[in-house]
Amino acid sequence: AMCSPISGLMTLYGSLVGLLTALALGLPPEQVYTGIWGFNAVTVSIAIGGMFYVMNKHVFLLTGLAAASATVL
C-alpha cells in the first residue's frame, strides 16, 4: 500500500465486497472469515480499480461488480 495508495484502498474495498457477497450467499462463516471467499475479489479489485483504469465513480462501481462476480464464480 505504500507504493500505491489506490491499490491499497482497492484491496480494502475488494475484501469488503467479497466478504459481504459471501455472507449474502449464505456460505459457511468459517470459510468466509478465513478469507477463502475474498481472495479473488481482492485480486480483481486491485487489477481493475488500481491498475487498468483511471479511478472515477463508474470504475468504482465496475470494481464492486467485478469483485462480487469473482466471489460468486
mmCIF file of N, CA, C and O in Angstrom:
data_model
loop_
_atom_site.group_PDB
_atom_site.id
_atom_site.type_symbol
_atom_site.label_atom_id
_atom_site.label_comp_id
_atom_site.label_asym_id
_atom_site.label_seq_id
_atom_site.Cartn_x
_atom_site.Cartn_y
_atom_site.Cartn_z
ATOM 1 N N ALA A 1 0.821 -1.191 0.000
ATOM 2 C CA ALA A 1 0.000 0.000 0.000
ATOM 3 C C ALA A 1 0.865 1.255 0.000
ATOM 4 O O ALA A 1 0.386 2.307 -0.350
ATOM 5 N N MET A 2 2.135 1.126 0.369
ATOM 6 C CA MET A 2 2.989 2.309 0.386
ATOM 7 C C MET A 2 3.316 2.787 -1.018
ATOM 8 O O MET A 2 3.400 3.978 -1.263
ATOM 9 N N CYS A 3 3.492 1.878 -1.945
ATOM 10 C CA CYS A 3 3.837 2.252 -3.313
ATOM 11 C C CYS A 3 2.623 2.730 -4.096
ATOM 12 O O CYS A 3 2.750 3.531 -4.998
ATOM 13 N N SER A 4 1.470 2.222 -3.771
ATOM 14 C CA SER A 4 0.249 2.605 -4.478
ATOM 15 C C SER A 4 -0.920 2.695 -3.499
ATOM 16 O O SER A 4 -1.555 1.682 -3.197
ATOM 17 N N PRO A 5 -1.209 3.895 -3.019
ATOM 18 C CA PRO A 5 -2.336 4.056 -2.096
ATOM 19 C C PRO A 5 -3.675 3.644 -2.714
ATOM 20 O O PRO A 5 -4.547 3.133 -2.023
ATOM 21 N N ILE A 6 -3.824 3.849 -4.020
ATOM 22 C CA ILE A 6 -5.076 3.459 -4.678
ATOM 23 C C ILE A 6 -5.235 1.946 -4.650
ATOM 24 O O ILE A 6 -6.320 1.427 -4.376
ATOM 25 N N SER A 7 -4.164 1.214 -4.899
ATOM 26 C CA SER A 7 -4.233 -0.249 -4.814
ATOM 27 C C SER A 7 -4.527 -0.704 -3.391
ATOM 28 O O SER A 7 -5.250 -1.680 -3.188
ATOM 29 N N GLY A 8 -3.990 -0.007 -2.410
ATOM 30 C CA GLY A 8 -4.293 -0.323 -1.020
ATOM 31 C C GLY A 8 -5.762 -0.123 -0.690
ATOM 32 O O GLY A 8 -6.384 -0.966 -0.034
ATOM 33 N N LEU A 9 -6.328 0.968 -1.172
ATOM 34 C CA LEU A 9 -7.761 1.203 -0.952
ATOM 35 C C LEU A 9 -8.616 0.181 -1.697
ATOM 36 O O LEU A 9 -9.638 -0.280 -1.181
ATOM 37 N N MET A 10 -8.191 -0.177 -2.905
ATOM 38 C CA MET A 10 -8.941 -1.182 -3.653
ATOM 39 C C MET A 10 -8.847 -2.553 -2.990
ATOM 40 O O MET A 10 -9.772 -3.356 -3.083
ATOM 41 N N THR A 11 -7.751 -2.817 -2.297
ATOM 42 C CA THR A 11 -7.634 -4.059 -1.534
ATOM 43 C C THR A 11 -8.688 -4.110 -0.440
ATOM 44 O O THR A 11 -9.379 -5.123 -0.271
ATOM 45 N N LEU A 12 -8.832 -3.029 0.290
ATOM 46 C CA LEU A 12 -9.853 -2.976 1.346
ATOM 47 C C LEU A 12 -11.258 -3.064 0.764
ATOM 48 O O LEU A 12 -12.124 -3.765 1.298
ATOM 49 N N TYR A 13 -11.494 -2.354 -0.319
ATOM 50 C CA TYR A 13 -12.803 -2.365 -0.968
ATOM 51 C C TYR A 13 -13.155 -3.761 -1.485
ATOM 52 O O TYR A 13 -14.268 -4.253 -1.280
ATOM 53 N N GLY A 14 -12.211 -4.410 -2.146
ATOM 54 C CA GLY A 14 -12.454 -5.755 -2.665
ATOM 55 C C GLY A 14 -12.692 -6.762 -1.554
ATOM 56 O O GLY A 14 -13.537 -7.648 -1.670
ATOM 57 N N SER A 15 -11.958 -6.610 -0.470
ATOM 58 C CA SER A 15 -12.157 -7.506 0.670
ATOM 59 C C SER A 15 -13.546 -7.334 1.267
ATOM 60 O O SER A 15 -14.222 -8.315 1.588
ATOM 61 N N LEU A 16 -13.979 -6.099 1.393
ATOM 62 C CA LEU A 16 -15.315 -5.823 1.934
ATOM 63 C C LEU A 16 -16.409 -6.357 1.022
ATOM 64 O O LEU A 16 -17.349 -7.008 1.479
ATOM 65 N N VAL A 17 -16.265 -6.124 -0.271
ATOM 66 C CA VAL A 17 -17.266 -6.621 -1.228
ATOM 67 C C VAL A 17 -17.292 -8.142 -1.230
ATOM 68 O O VAL A 17 -18.369 -8.756 -1.230
ATOM 69 N N GLY A 18 -16.131 -8.779 -1.224
ATOM 70 C CA GLY A 18 -16.076 -10.243 -1.199
ATOM 71 C C GLY A 18 -16.693 -10.811 0.065
ATOM 72 O O GLY A 18 -17.427 -11.808 0.017
ATOM 73 N N LEU A 19 -16.401 -10.188 1.186
ATOM 74 C CA LEU A 19 -16.963 -10.635 2.466
ATOM 75 C C LEU A 19 -18.480 -10.519 2.475
ATOM 76 O O LEU A 19 -19.185 -11.473 2.827
ATOM 77 N N LEU A 20 -18.995 -9.371 2.072
ATOM 78 C CA LEU A 20 -20.448 -9.170 2.078
ATOM 79 C C LEU A 20 -21.152 -10.066 1.056
ATOM 80 O O LEU A 20 -22.243 -10.568 1.324
ATOM 81 N N THR A 21 -20.527 -10.278 -0.088
ATOM 82 C CA THR A 21 -21.120 -11.165 -1.093
ATOM 83 C C THR A 21 -21.176 -12.598 -0.580
ATOM 84 O O THR A 21 -22.194 -13.284 -0.735
ATOM 85 N N ALA A 22 -20.103 -13.057 0.035
ATOM 86 C CA ALA A 22 -20.074 -14.431 0.560
ATOM 87 C C ALA A 22 -21.104 -14.607 1.674
ATOM 88 O O ALA A 22 -21.790 -15.634 1.732
ATOM 89 N N LEU A 23 -21.241 -13.619 2.543
ATOM 90 C CA LEU A 23 -22.252 -13.710 3.604
ATOM 91 C C LEU A 23 -23.663 -13.676 3.032
ATOM 92 O O LEU A 23 -24.548 -14.389 3.505
ATOM 93 N N ALA A 24 -23.874 -12.864 1.983
ATOM 94 C CA ALA A 24 -25.197 -12.791 1.355
ATOM 95 C C ALA A 24 -25.566 -14.107 0.672
ATOM 96 O O ALA A 24 -26.745 -14.459 0.596
ATOM 97 N N LEU A 25 -24.564 -14.837 0.187
ATOM 98 C CA LEU A 25 -24.819 -16.133 -0.451
ATOM 99 C C LEU A 25 -25.050 -17.244 0.561
ATOM 100 O O LEU A 25 -25.397 -18.359 0.187
ATOM 101 N N GLY A 26 -24.820 -16.955 1.839
ATOM 102 C CA GLY A 26 -25.035 -17.952 2.878
ATOM 103 C C GLY A 26 -23.945 -18.997 2.966
ATOM 104 O O GLY A 26 -24.194 -20.125 3.380
ATOM 105 N N LEU A 27 -22.745 -18.639 2.578
ATOM 106 C CA LEU A 27 -21.624 -19.580 2.651
ATOM 107 C C LEU A 27 -21.212 -19.790 4.102
ATOM 108 O O LEU A 27 -21.511 -18.966 4.959
ATOM 109 N N PRO A 28 -20.532 -20.885 4.395
ATOM 110 C CA PRO A 28 -20.147 -21.176 5.781
ATOM 111 C C PRO A 28 -19.291 -20.054 6.381
ATOM 112 O O PRO A 28 -18.282 -19.659 5.781
ATOM 113 N N PRO A 29 -19.693 -19.537 7.536
ATOM 114 C CA PRO A 29 -18.964 -18.415 8.144
ATOM 115 C C PRO A 29 -17.488 -18.708 8.416
ATOM 116 O O PRO A 29 -16.657 -17.810 8.313
ATOM 117 N N GLU A 30 -17.152 -19.961 8.719
ATOM 118 C CA GLU A 30 -15.750 -20.290 8.975
ATOM 119 C C GLU A 30 -14.896 -20.026 7.737
ATOM 120 O O GLU A 30 -13.787 -19.497 7.826
ATOM 121 N N GLN A 31 -15.417 -20.392 6.571
ATOM 122 C CA GLN A 31 -14.685 -20.174 5.328
ATOM 123 C C GLN A 31 -14.637 -18.694 4.962
ATOM 124 O O GLN A 31 -13.632 -18.202 4.444
ATOM 125 N N VAL A 32 -15.712 -17.999 5.234
ATOM 126 C CA VAL A 32 -15.763 -16.569 4.911
ATOM 127 C C VAL A 32 -14.744 -15.808 5.743
ATOM 128 O O VAL A 32 -13.980 -14.992 5.220
ATOM 129 N N TYR A 33 -14.697 -16.057 7.021
ATOM 130 C CA TYR A 33 -13.821 -15.303 7.914
ATOM 131 C C TYR A 33 -12.352 -15.691 7.795
ATOM 132 O O TYR A 33 -11.486 -14.923 8.196
ATOM 133 N N THR A 34 -12.061 -16.855 7.220
ATOM 134 C CA THR A 34 -10.653 -17.196 6.977
ATOM 135 C C THR A 34 -10.149 -16.594 5.668
ATOM 136 O O THR A 34 -8.957 -16.640 5.411
ATOM 137 N N GLY A 35 -11.035 -16.045 4.864
ATOM 138 C CA GLY A 35 -10.629 -15.346 3.659
ATOM 139 C C GLY A 35 -10.664 -16.158 2.388
ATOM 140 O O GLY A 35 -10.222 -15.683 1.341
ATOM 141 N N ILE A 36 -11.187 -17.352 2.454
ATOM 142 C CA ILE A 36 -11.225 -18.205 1.262
ATOM 143 C C ILE A 36 -12.048 -17.559 0.154
ATOM 144 O O ILE A 36 -11.688 -17.630 -1.019
ATOM 145 N N TRP A 37 -13.134 -16.897 0.507
ATOM 146 C CA TRP A 37 -14.035 -16.331 -0.488
ATOM 147 C C TRP A 37 -13.711 -14.887 -0.845
ATOM 148 O O TRP A 37 -14.405 -14.279 -1.659
ATOM 149 N N GLY A 38 -12.654 -14.320 -0.292
ATOM 150 C CA GLY A 38 -12.323 -12.932 -0.587
ATOM 151 C C GLY A 38 -11.093 -12.736 -1.458
ATOM 152 O O GLY A 38 -10.872 -11.646 -1.966
ATOM 153 N N PHE A 39 -10.312 -13.769 -1.646
ATOM 154 C CA PHE A 39 -9.052 -13.626 -2.383
ATOM 155 C C PHE A 39 -9.280 -13.153 -3.813
ATOM 156 O O PHE A 39 -8.629 -12.211 -4.286
ATOM 157 N N ASN A 40 -10.179 -13.802 -4.538
ATOM 158 C CA ASN A 40 -10.421 -13.423 -5.931
ATOM 159 C C ASN A 40 -10.988 -12.013 -6.037
ATOM 160 O O ASN A 40 -10.642 -11.268 -6.958
ATOM 161 N N ALA A 41 -11.844 -11.638 -5.109
ATOM 162 C CA ALA A 41 -12.411 -10.290 -5.118
ATOM 163 C C ALA A 41 -11.326 -9.245 -4.915
ATOM 164 O O ALA A 41 -11.322 -8.196 -5.571
ATOM 165 N N VAL A 42 -10.400 -9.510 -4.023
ATOM 166 C CA VAL A 42 -9.294 -8.574 -3.783
ATOM 167 C C VAL A 42 -8.416 -8.463 -5.024
ATOM 168 O O VAL A 42 -8.041 -7.357 -5.443
ATOM 169 N N THR A 43 -8.082 -9.579 -5.628
ATOM 170 C CA THR A 43 -7.220 -9.570 -6.808
ATOM 171 C C THR A 43 -7.865 -8.802 -7.964
ATOM 172 O O THR A 43 -7.217 -7.987 -8.620
ATOM 173 N N VAL A 44 -9.152 -9.044 -8.198
ATOM 174 C CA VAL A 44 -9.869 -8.342 -9.261
ATOM 175 C C VAL A 44 -9.959 -6.850 -8.954
ATOM 176 O O VAL A 44 -9.791 -6.010 -9.845
ATOM 177 N N SER A 45 -10.194 -6.502 -7.714
ATOM 178 C CA SER A 45 -10.307 -5.093 -7.340
ATOM 179 C C SER A 45 -8.997 -4.346 -7.542
ATOM 180 O O SER A 45 -8.992 -3.207 -8.009
ATOM 181 N N ILE A 46 -7.900 -4.969 -7.183
ATOM 182 C CA ILE A 46 -6.604 -4.336 -7.400
ATOM 183 C C ILE A 46 -6.358 -4.144 -8.892
ATOM 184 O O ILE A 46 -5.899 -3.084 -9.335
ATOM 185 N N ALA A 47 -6.670 -5.156 -9.683
ATOM 186 C CA ALA A 47 -6.419 -5.080 -11.125
ATOM 187 C C ALA A 47 -7.282 -4.015 -11.795
ATOM 188 O O ALA A 47 -6.774 -3.165 -12.525
ATOM 189 N N ILE A 48 -8.578 -4.031 -11.538
ATOM 190 C CA ILE A 48 -9.480 -3.107 -12.226
ATOM 191 C C ILE A 48 -9.412 -1.709 -11.614
ATOM 192 O O ILE A 48 -9.266 -0.720 -12.322
ATOM 193 N N GLY A 49 -9.523 -1.618 -10.312
ATOM 194 C CA GLY A 49 -9.578 -0.305 -9.679
ATOM 195 C C GLY A 49 -8.246 0.359 -9.485
ATOM 196 O O GLY A 49 -8.160 1.589 -9.425
ATOM 197 N N GLY A 50 -7.181 -0.420 -9.376
ATOM 198 C CA GLY A 50 -5.904 0.172 -9.061
ATOM 199 C C GLY A 50 -4.890 0.184 -10.182
ATOM 200 O O GLY A 50 -3.882 0.886 -10.090
ATOM 201 N N MET A 51 -5.122 -0.574 -11.259
ATOM 202 C CA MET A 51 -4.094 -0.685 -12.289
ATOM 203 C C MET A 51 -4.580 -0.315 -13.696
ATOM 204 O O MET A 51 -3.961 0.485 -14.358
ATOM 205 N N PHE A 52 -5.668 -0.903 -14.159
ATOM 206 C CA PHE A 52 -6.023 -0.812 -15.568
ATOM 207 C C PHE A 52 -6.873 0.398 -15.940
ATOM 208 O O PHE A 52 -6.900 0.777 -17.102
ATOM 209 N N TYR A 53 -7.581 0.988 -15.003
ATOM 210 C CA TYR A 53 -8.468 2.110 -15.302
ATOM 211 C C TYR A 53 -8.149 3.293 -14.402
ATOM 212 O O TYR A 53 -7.678 3.131 -13.287
ATOM 213 N N VAL A 54 -8.471 4.495 -14.890
ATOM 214 C CA VAL A 54 -8.341 5.701 -14.074
ATOM 215 C C VAL A 54 -9.559 5.759 -13.160
ATOM 216 O O VAL A 54 -10.696 5.603 -13.616
ATOM 217 N N MET A 55 -9.338 5.978 -11.868
ATOM 218 C CA MET A 55 -10.416 5.904 -10.886
ATOM 219 C C MET A 55 -11.407 7.053 -11.053
ATOM 220 O O MET A 55 -11.035 8.217 -11.101
ATOM 221 N N ASN A 56 -12.675 6.702 -11.175
ATOM 222 C CA ASN A 56 -13.801 7.623 -11.106
ATOM 223 C C ASN A 56 -14.987 6.833 -10.576
ATOM 224 O O ASN A 56 -14.854 5.662 -10.219
ATOM 225 N N LYS A 57 -16.157 7.454 -10.496
ATOM 226 C CA LYS A 57 -17.290 6.759 -9.876
ATOM 227 C C LYS A 57 -17.743 5.543 -10.685
ATOM 228 O O LYS A 57 -18.178 4.551 -10.121
ATOM 229 N N HIS A 58 -17.617 5.600 -11.999
ATOM 230 C CA HIS A 58 -18.029 4.461 -12.821
ATOM 231 C C HIS A 58 -17.085 3.273 -12.633
ATOM 232 O O HIS A 58 -17.526 2.126 -12.554
ATOM 233 N N VAL A 59 -15.807 3.553 -12.562
ATOM 234 C CA VAL A 59 -14.828 2.487 -12.340
ATOM 235 C C VAL A 59 -14.989 1.911 -10.939
ATOM 236 O O VAL A 59 -14.840 0.704 -10.737
ATOM 237 N N PHE A 60 -15.327 2.751 -9.965
ATOM 238 C CA PHE A 60 -15.562 2.272 -8.606
ATOM 239 C C PHE A 60 -16.723 1.276 -8.582
ATOM 240 O O PHE A 60 -16.641 0.211 -7.963
ATOM 241 N N LEU A 61 -17.806 1.602 -9.271
ATOM 242 C CA LEU A 61 -18.958 0.689 -9.347
ATOM 243 C C LEU A 61 -18.609 -0.574 -10.139
ATOM 244 O O LEU A 61 -19.008 -1.677 -9.755
ATOM 245 N N LEU A 62 -17.867 -0.420 -11.231
ATOM 246 C CA LEU A 62 -17.429 -1.577 -12.013
ATOM 247 C C LEU A 62 -16.555 -2.490 -11.178
ATOM 248 O O LEU A 62 -16.681 -3.717 -11.236
ATOM 249 N N THR A 63 -15.683 -1.912 -10.363
ATOM 250 C CA THR A 63 -14.815 -2.701 -9.498
ATOM 251 C C THR A 63 -15.630 -3.494 -8.495
ATOM 252 O O THR A 63 -15.359 -4.674 -8.256
ATOM 253 N N GLY A 64 -16.649 -2.878 -7.899
ATOM 254 C CA GLY A 64 -17.506 -3.593 -6.953
ATOM 255 C C GLY A 64 -18.259 -4.726 -7.617
ATOM 256 O O GLY A 64 -18.355 -5.830 -7.064
ATOM 257 N N LEU A 65 -18.766 -4.484 -8.806
ATOM 258 C CA LEU A 65 -19.489 -5.528 -9.537
ATOM 259 C C LEU A 65 -18.564 -6.671 -9.919
ATOM 260 O O LEU A 65 -18.914 -7.847 -9.794
ATOM 261 N N ALA A 66 -17.365 -6.335 -10.366
ATOM 262 C CA ALA A 66 -16.401 -7.372 -10.739
ATOM 263 C C ALA A 66 -15.953 -8.173 -9.526
ATOM 264 O O ALA A 66 -15.781 -9.397 -9.606
ATOM 265 N N ALA A 67 -15.779 -7.513 -8.385
ATOM 266 C CA ALA A 67 -15.378 -8.219 -7.167
ATOM 267 C C ALA A 67 -16.478 -9.172 -6.694
ATOM 268 O O ALA A 67 -16.210 -10.301 -6.293
ATOM 269 N N ALA A 68 -17.722 -8.707 -6.776
ATOM 270 C CA ALA A 68 -18.840 -9.583 -6.398
ATOM 271 C C ALA A 68 -18.939 -10.771 -7.350
ATOM 272 O O ALA A 68 -19.167 -11.914 -6.924
ATOM 273 N N SER A 69 -18.743 -10.518 -8.635
ATOM 274 C CA SER A 69 -18.783 -11.599 -9.628
ATOM 275 C C SER A 69 -17.658 -12.609 -9.393
ATOM 276 O O SER A 69 -17.861 -13.814 -9.525
ATOM 277 N N ALA A 70 -16.486 -12.109 -9.044
ATOM 278 C CA ALA A 70 -15.359 -13.016 -8.767
ATOM 279 C C ALA A 70 -15.631 -13.876 -7.550
ATOM 280 O O ALA A 70 -15.210 -15.033 -7.497
ATOM 281 N N THR A 71 -16.334 -13.346 -6.581
ATOM 282 C CA THR A 71 -16.681 -14.125 -5.386
ATOM 283 C C THR A 71 -17.678 -15.226 -5.736
ATOM 284 O O THR A 71 -17.550 -16.353 -5.281
ATOM 285 N N VAL A 72 -18.651 -14.894 -6.568
ATOM 286 C CA VAL A 72 -19.680 -15.874 -6.942
ATOM 287 C C VAL A 72 -19.084 -16.977 -7.810
ATOM 288 O O VAL A 72 -19.405 -18.151 -7.636
ATOM 289 N N LEU A 73 -18.192 -16.612 -8.701
ATOM 290 C CA LEU A 73 -17.596 -17.609 -9.597
ATOM 291 C C LEU A 73 -16.567 -18.411 -8.853
ATOM 292 O O LEU A 73 -16.246 -19.485 -9.104
#
